[in-house]
mmCIF file with all atom_site columns, C-alpha atoms in Angstrom:
data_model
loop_
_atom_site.group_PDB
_atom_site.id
_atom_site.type_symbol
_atom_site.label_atom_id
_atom_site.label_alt_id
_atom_site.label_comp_id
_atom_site.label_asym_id
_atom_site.label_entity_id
_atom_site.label_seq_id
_atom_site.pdbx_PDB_ins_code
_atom_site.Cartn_x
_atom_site.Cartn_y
_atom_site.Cartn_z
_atom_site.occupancy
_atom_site.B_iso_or_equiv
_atom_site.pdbx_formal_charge
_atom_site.auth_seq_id
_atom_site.auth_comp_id
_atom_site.auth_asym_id
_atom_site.auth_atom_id
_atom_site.pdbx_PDB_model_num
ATOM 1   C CA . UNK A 1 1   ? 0.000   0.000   0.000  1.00 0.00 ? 1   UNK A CA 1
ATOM 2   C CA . UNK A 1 2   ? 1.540   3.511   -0.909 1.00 0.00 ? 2   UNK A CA 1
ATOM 3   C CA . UNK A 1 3   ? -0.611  6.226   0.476  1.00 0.00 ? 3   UNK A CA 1
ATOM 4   C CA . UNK A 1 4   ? 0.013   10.218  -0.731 1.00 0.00 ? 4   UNK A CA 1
ATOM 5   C CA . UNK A 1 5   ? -1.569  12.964  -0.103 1.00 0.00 ? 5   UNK A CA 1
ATOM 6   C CA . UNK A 1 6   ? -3.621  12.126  3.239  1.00 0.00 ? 6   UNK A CA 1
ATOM 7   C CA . UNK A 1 7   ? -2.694  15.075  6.242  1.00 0.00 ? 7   UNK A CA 1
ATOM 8   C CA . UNK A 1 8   ? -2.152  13.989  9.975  1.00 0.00 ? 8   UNK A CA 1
ATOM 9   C CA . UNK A 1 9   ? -5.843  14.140  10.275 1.00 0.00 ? 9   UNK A CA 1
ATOM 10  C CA . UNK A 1 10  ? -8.049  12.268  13.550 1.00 0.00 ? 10  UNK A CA 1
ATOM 11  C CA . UNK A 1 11  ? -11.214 11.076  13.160 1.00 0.00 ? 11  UNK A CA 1
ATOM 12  C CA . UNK A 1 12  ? -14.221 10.611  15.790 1.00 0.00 ? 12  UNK A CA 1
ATOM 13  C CA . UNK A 1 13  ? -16.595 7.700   14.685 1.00 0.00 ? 13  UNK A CA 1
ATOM 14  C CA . UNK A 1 14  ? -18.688 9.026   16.918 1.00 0.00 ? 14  UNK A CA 1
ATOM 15  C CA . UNK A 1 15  ? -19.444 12.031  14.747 1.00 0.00 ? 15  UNK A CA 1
ATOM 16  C CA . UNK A 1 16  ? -19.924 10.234  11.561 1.00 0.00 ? 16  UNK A CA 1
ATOM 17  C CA . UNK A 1 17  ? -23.508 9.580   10.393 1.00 0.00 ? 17  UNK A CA 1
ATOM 18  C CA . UNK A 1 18  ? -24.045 6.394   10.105 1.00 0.00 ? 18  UNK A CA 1
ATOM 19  C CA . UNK A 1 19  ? -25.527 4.652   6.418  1.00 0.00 ? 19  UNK A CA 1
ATOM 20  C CA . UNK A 1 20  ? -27.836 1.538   6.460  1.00 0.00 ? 20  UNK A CA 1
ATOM 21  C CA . UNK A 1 21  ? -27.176 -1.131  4.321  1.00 0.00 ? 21  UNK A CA 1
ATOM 22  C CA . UNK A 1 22  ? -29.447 -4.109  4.381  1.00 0.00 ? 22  UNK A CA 1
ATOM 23  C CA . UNK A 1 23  ? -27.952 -7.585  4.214  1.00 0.00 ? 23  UNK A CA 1
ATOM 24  C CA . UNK A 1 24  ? -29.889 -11.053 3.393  1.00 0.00 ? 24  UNK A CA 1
ATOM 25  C CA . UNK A 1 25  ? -31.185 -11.238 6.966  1.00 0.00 ? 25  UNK A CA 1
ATOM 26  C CA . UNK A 1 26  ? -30.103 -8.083  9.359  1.00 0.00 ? 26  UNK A CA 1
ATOM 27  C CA . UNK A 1 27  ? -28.399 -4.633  8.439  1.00 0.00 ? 27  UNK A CA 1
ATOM 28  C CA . UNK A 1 28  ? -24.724 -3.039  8.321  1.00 0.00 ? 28  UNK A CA 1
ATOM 29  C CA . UNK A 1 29  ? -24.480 0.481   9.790  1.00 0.00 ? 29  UNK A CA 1
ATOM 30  C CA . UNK A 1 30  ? -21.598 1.696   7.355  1.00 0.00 ? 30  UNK A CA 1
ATOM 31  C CA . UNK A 1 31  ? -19.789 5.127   8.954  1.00 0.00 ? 31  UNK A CA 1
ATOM 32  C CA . UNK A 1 32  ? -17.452 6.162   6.459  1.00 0.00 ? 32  UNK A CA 1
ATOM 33  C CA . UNK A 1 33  ? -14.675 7.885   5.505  1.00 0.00 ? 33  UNK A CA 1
ATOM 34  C CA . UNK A 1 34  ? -12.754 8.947   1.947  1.00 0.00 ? 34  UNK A CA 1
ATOM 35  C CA . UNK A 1 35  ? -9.148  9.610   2.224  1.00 0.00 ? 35  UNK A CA 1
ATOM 36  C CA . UNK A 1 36  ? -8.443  9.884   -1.725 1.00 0.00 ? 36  UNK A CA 1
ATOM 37  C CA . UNK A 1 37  ? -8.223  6.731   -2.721 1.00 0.00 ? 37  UNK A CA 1
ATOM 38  C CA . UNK A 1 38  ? -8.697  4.768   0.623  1.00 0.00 ? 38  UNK A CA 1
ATOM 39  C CA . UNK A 1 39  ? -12.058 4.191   1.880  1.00 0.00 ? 39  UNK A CA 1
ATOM 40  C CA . UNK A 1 40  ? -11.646 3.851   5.588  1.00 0.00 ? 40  UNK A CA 1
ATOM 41  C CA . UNK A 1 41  ? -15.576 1.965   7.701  1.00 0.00 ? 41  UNK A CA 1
ATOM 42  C CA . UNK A 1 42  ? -16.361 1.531   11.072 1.00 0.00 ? 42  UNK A CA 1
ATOM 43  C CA . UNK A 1 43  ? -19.167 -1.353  10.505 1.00 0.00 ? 43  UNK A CA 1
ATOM 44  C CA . UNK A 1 44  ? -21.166 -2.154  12.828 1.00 0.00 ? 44  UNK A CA 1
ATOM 45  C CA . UNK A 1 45  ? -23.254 -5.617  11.984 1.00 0.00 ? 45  UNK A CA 1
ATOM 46  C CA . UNK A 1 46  ? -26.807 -6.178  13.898 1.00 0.00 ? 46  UNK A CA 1
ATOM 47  C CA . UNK A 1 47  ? -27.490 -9.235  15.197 1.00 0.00 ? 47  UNK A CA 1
ATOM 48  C CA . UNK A 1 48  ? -28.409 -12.192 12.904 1.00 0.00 ? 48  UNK A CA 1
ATOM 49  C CA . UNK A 1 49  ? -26.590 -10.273 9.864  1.00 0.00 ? 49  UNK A CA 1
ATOM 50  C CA . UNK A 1 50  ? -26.267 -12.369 6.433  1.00 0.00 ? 50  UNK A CA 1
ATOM 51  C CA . UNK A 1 51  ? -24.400 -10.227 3.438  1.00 0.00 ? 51  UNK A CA 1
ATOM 52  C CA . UNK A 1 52  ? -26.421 -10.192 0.348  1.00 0.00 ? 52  UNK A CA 1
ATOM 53  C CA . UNK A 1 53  ? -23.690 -11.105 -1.568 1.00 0.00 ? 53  UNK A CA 1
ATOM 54  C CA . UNK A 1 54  ? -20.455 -12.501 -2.363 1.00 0.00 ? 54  UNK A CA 1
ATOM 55  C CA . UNK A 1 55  ? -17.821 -9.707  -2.641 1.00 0.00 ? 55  UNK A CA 1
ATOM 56  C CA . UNK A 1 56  ? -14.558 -9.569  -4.756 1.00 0.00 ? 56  UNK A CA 1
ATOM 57  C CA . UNK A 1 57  ? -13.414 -6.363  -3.761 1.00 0.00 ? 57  UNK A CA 1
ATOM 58  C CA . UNK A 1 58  ? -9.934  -6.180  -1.558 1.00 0.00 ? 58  UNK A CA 1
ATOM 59  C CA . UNK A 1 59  ? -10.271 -5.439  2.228  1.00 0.00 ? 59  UNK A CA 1
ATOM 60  C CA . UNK A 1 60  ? -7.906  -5.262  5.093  1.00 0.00 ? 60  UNK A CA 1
ATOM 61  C CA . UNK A 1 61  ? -10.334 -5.627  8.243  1.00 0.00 ? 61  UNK A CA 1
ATOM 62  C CA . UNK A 1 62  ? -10.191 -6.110  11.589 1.00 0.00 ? 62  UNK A CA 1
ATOM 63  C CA . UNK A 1 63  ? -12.595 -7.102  14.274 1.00 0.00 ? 63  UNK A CA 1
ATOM 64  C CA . UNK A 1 64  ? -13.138 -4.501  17.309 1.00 0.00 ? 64  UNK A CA 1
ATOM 65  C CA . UNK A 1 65  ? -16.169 -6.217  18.837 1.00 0.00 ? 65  UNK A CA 1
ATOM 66  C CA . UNK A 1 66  ? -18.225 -9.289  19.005 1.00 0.00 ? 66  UNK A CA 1
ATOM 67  C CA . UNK A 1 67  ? -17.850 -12.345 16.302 1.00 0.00 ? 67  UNK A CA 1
ATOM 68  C CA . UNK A 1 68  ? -17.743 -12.451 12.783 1.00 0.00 ? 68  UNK A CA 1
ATOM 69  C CA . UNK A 1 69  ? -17.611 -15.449 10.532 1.00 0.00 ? 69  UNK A CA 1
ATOM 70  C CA . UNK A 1 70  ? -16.355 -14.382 7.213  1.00 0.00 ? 70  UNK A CA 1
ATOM 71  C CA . UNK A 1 71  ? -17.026 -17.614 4.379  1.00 0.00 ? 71  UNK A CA 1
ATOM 72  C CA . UNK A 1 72  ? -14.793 -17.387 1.224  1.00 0.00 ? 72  UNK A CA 1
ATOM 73  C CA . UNK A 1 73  ? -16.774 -18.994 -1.644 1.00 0.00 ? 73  UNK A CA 1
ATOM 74  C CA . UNK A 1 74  ? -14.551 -21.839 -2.160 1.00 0.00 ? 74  UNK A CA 1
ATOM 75  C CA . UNK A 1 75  ? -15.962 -23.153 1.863  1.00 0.00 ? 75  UNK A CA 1
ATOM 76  C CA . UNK A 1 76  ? -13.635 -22.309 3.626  1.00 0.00 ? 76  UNK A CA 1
ATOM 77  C CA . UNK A 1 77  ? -15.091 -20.183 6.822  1.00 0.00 ? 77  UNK A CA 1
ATOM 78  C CA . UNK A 1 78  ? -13.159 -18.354 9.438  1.00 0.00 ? 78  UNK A CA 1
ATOM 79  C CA . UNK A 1 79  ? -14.677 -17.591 13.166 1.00 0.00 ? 79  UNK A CA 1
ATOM 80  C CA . UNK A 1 80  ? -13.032 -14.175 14.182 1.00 0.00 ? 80  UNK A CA 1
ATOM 81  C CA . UNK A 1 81  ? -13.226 -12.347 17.057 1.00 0.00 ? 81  UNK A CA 1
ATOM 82  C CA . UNK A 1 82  ? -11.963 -9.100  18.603 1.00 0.00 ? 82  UNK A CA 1
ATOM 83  C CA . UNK A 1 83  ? -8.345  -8.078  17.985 1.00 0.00 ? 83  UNK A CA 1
ATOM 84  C CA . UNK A 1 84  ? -7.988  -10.965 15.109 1.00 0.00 ? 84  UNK A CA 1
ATOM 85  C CA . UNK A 1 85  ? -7.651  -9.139  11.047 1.00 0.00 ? 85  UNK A CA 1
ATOM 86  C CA . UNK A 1 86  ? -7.998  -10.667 6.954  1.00 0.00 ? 86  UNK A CA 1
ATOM 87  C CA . UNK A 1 87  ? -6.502  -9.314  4.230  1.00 0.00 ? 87  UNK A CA 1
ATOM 88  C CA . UNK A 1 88  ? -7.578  -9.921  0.731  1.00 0.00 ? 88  UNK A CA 1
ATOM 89  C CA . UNK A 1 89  ? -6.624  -8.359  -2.244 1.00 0.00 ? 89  UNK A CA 1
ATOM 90  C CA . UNK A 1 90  ? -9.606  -7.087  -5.416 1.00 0.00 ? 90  UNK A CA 1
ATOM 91  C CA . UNK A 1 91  ? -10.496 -9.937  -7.232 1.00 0.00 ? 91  UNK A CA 1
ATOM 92  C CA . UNK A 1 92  ? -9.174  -13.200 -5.539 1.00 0.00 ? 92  UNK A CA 1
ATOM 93  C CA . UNK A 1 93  ? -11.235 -14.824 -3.074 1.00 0.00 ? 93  UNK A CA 1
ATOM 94  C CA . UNK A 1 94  ? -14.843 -13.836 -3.301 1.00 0.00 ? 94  UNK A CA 1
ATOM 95  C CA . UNK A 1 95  ? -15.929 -13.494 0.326  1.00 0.00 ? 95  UNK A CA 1
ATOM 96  C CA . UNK A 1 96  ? -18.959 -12.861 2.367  1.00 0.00 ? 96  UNK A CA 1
ATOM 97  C CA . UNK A 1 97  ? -19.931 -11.917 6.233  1.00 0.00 ? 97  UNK A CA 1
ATOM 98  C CA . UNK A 1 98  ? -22.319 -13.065 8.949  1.00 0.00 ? 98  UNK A CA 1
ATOM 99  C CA . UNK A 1 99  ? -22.954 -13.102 12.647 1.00 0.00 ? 99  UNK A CA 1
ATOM 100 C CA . UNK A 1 100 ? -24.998 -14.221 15.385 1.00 0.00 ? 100 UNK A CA 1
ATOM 101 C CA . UNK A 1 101 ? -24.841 -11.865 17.960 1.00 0.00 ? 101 UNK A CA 1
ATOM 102 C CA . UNK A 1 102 ? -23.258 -9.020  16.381 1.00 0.00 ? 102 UNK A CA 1
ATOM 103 C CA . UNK A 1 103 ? -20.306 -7.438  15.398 1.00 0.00 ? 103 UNK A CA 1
ATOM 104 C CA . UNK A 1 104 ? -17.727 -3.833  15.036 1.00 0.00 ? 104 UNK A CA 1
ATOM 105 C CA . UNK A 1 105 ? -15.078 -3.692  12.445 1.00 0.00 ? 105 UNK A CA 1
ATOM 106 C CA . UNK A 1 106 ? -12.780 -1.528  11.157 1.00 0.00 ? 106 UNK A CA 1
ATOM 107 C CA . UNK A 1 107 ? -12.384 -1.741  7.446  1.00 0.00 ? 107 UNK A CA 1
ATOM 108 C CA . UNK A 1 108 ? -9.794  -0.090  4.674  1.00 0.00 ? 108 UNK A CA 1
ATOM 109 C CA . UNK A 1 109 ? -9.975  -0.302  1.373  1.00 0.00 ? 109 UNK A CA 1
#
């Protein structure tokens, strides 16, 4: 990753409206932030959360709160839970999210 032109900057997820995204079953609540060409998410998942789809694009996430189990579409499945991270790059291992009981990420990509 080379990153340019990004100030010393601090941000307050607090402050940042948060977007709704629905999922198969449950919603993400997306706050985001656009540092050129990084896109930077705290994600919050609600309980019983089920992504609507399988996604190709790259992420390098990490889990804050709560338990996430992230299913790559070849089946393999990873349990995660706070402190533990992925990284995937765009367009190699189609990937999706879920969780029982809820989780907060932190997401860059």
């Amino acid at each position: 990753m080379h990153i340019t032109d990004i100030p010393f900057g601090v941000t307050d997820w607090s402050r940042i409206p948060a977007t709704r995204h629905p999922g198969e079953t449950g919603e993400a609540l997306w706050r985001t932030q656009q540092f050129g060409h990084l896109r930077v998410r705290q994600v919050e998942y609600t309980p019983g959360y089920l992504a609507d789809h399988w996604c190709s694009k790259g992420h390098i996430l990490l889990v804050l709160d709560g338990q996430l189990l992230t299913e790559l579409e070849d089946g393999r499945s990873f349990t995660m839970t706070p402190g533990m991270s992925y990284q995937v790059a765009d367009e190699t291992e189609a990937h999706r999210s879920s969780t029982k009981a809820g989780a907060k990420l932190f997401i860059v990509d």
